[in-house]
Amino acid sequence: MTDRPQDKDAANSMWGGRFAAGPDAIMEAINASIDFDRRLYAQDIRGSRAHAAMLAAQGIISDSDAKAIGEGLITVLSEIETGDFPFSAALEDIHMNVEARLKDIIGEPAGRLHTGRSRNDQVATDFRLWVRDQCDAAIAGLQALIRAALSQAESGADWVMPGFTHLQTAQPVTWGHHMMAYVEMFGRDLSRFRDARRRMNESPLGAAALAGTGYPIDREATAKALDFARPMANSLDAVSDRDFALEFLSSASICAVHLSRLSEELVIWSSAQFRFVSMSDKWSTGSSIMPQKRNPDAAELIRAKIGRILGATVALFTVMKGLPLAYSKDMQEDKEQVFDAADHLMLALAAMTGMLSDLTANRDRLEAAASAGFSTATDLADWLVREAGLAFREAHHVTGSLVALAEKKGCDLPDLTLSDMQAVNPAISAGVFTVLGVHNSVASRQSYGGTAPDQVRAQIARWKEILA
Ligand code: ARG
């Protein structure tokens, strides 16, 4: 960061009219945001170009000044993009850095750009534009992730695996069904980003410092130029609220929870004890001391991202809570949290998409595990109700006795003989064996949204249509 003497003069010329002395060095350090808000440069320049064009169209500044400003801003943009821009902490933030440089380049007309505008509506506009882009990136990332989960679901729509509750074997489900559960979660995440984007898509520009302006500005025009649906209807609200950032962070947090849960399952499933899945080498690491190891580091890191994303969310809620209207400098603390959360969410989405695409589910292991732990006990109880006329409570009890018997004999339920079963309840007939296998079990779960392969395939088809 260069801090040239002329930067201090430039800063002074922007707001220092009533100040006798410059800021203390520590004041400059706590006040400056340029180290991080330089990320808003493209949005800042876009907003300024729209503003200058509108000022000229309204006859507030001359066409030639607007032209000089517009061209100068393009030069500034290319300087920043090529790394030739002299960022300065004395110039506090991206807004003053850009404007000061514009003055270097085009001279006096630069001073007219800030007519009918304040850094308060400027930063609110820049940041909304930036967060809106991040919503688009999250939506695209989630679409890719959903496609990866869908293709896993499709290849194993009828592969049986254990379904768990309490991480104890509960009932057999299908691999496709399990993958589609995440498709639903990520689908809701996607719709949350869409909703948030739609709500934030209003322009704060022209709210000025807080009260609007006496210049005959055209807020509809700047809103349109920036692809906002409309201008925000209350100038105090426009410069004060950061709910759009909170909504983005909240949506990101919920999405990160989903990513974290899937990661946790992949960590468990790839362990030597489970071996439900094999992670590709591309997404694993070895150990420097234990040659046999293949660690699911990517999954673990994605699992952890919720920590910083939720941390950012809590931080910004805490900053915003209790602030009086309208703008307070506290709100400068919004950006780093959102930048960090967005970066890590996009990384986590991309890593999960890659990991899932390169993942191999071990069909035989899944099926073997599905049969263990008396996973078809509920099917047996249901059969007793349906075919032997028992009340469910009684059927539950009889099944419990049969499980205990199988446990004693060291076998699974389908391995019990008919006479073993009839000794427990004489109403049992040979037909019982048709429901005991795990394939029979999943095929019978035909209720809407159930685990039967037909149901799973119907949901896959529905999602393909949604994505098409
Ligand atoms: N850098 C400031 C921020 O990020 C810009 C707005 C400054 N406004 C002001 N009244 N000092 O919030």
Coordinates of C-alpha atoms in Angstrom, one line a residue, residues 402 405 409 415-426 428-430 432-433:
L402 CA -38.0 -63.3 16.5
L405 CA -34.1 -65.7 18.5
K409 CA -28.8 -68.3 16.8
D415 CA -32.2 -67.3 7.9
L416 CA -34.7 -68.5 10.5
T417 CA -36.7 -71.6 9.5
L418 CA -40.5 -71.5 9.2
S419 CA -40.8 -73.8 12.2
D420 CA -38.5 -71.5 14.3
M421 CA -40.9 -68.7 13.5
Q422 CA -44.1 -70.7 14.0
A423 CA -42.8 -71.7 17.5
V424 CA -42.9 -68.0 18.3
N425 CA -46.3 -67.4 16.6
P426 CA -48.2 -70.1 14.9
I428 CA -46.8 -67.2 10.6
S429 CA -46.8 -68.9 7.1
A430 CA -44.1 -69.3 4.4
V432 CA -43.3 -64.2 5.3
F433 CA -40.1 -64.9 3.4

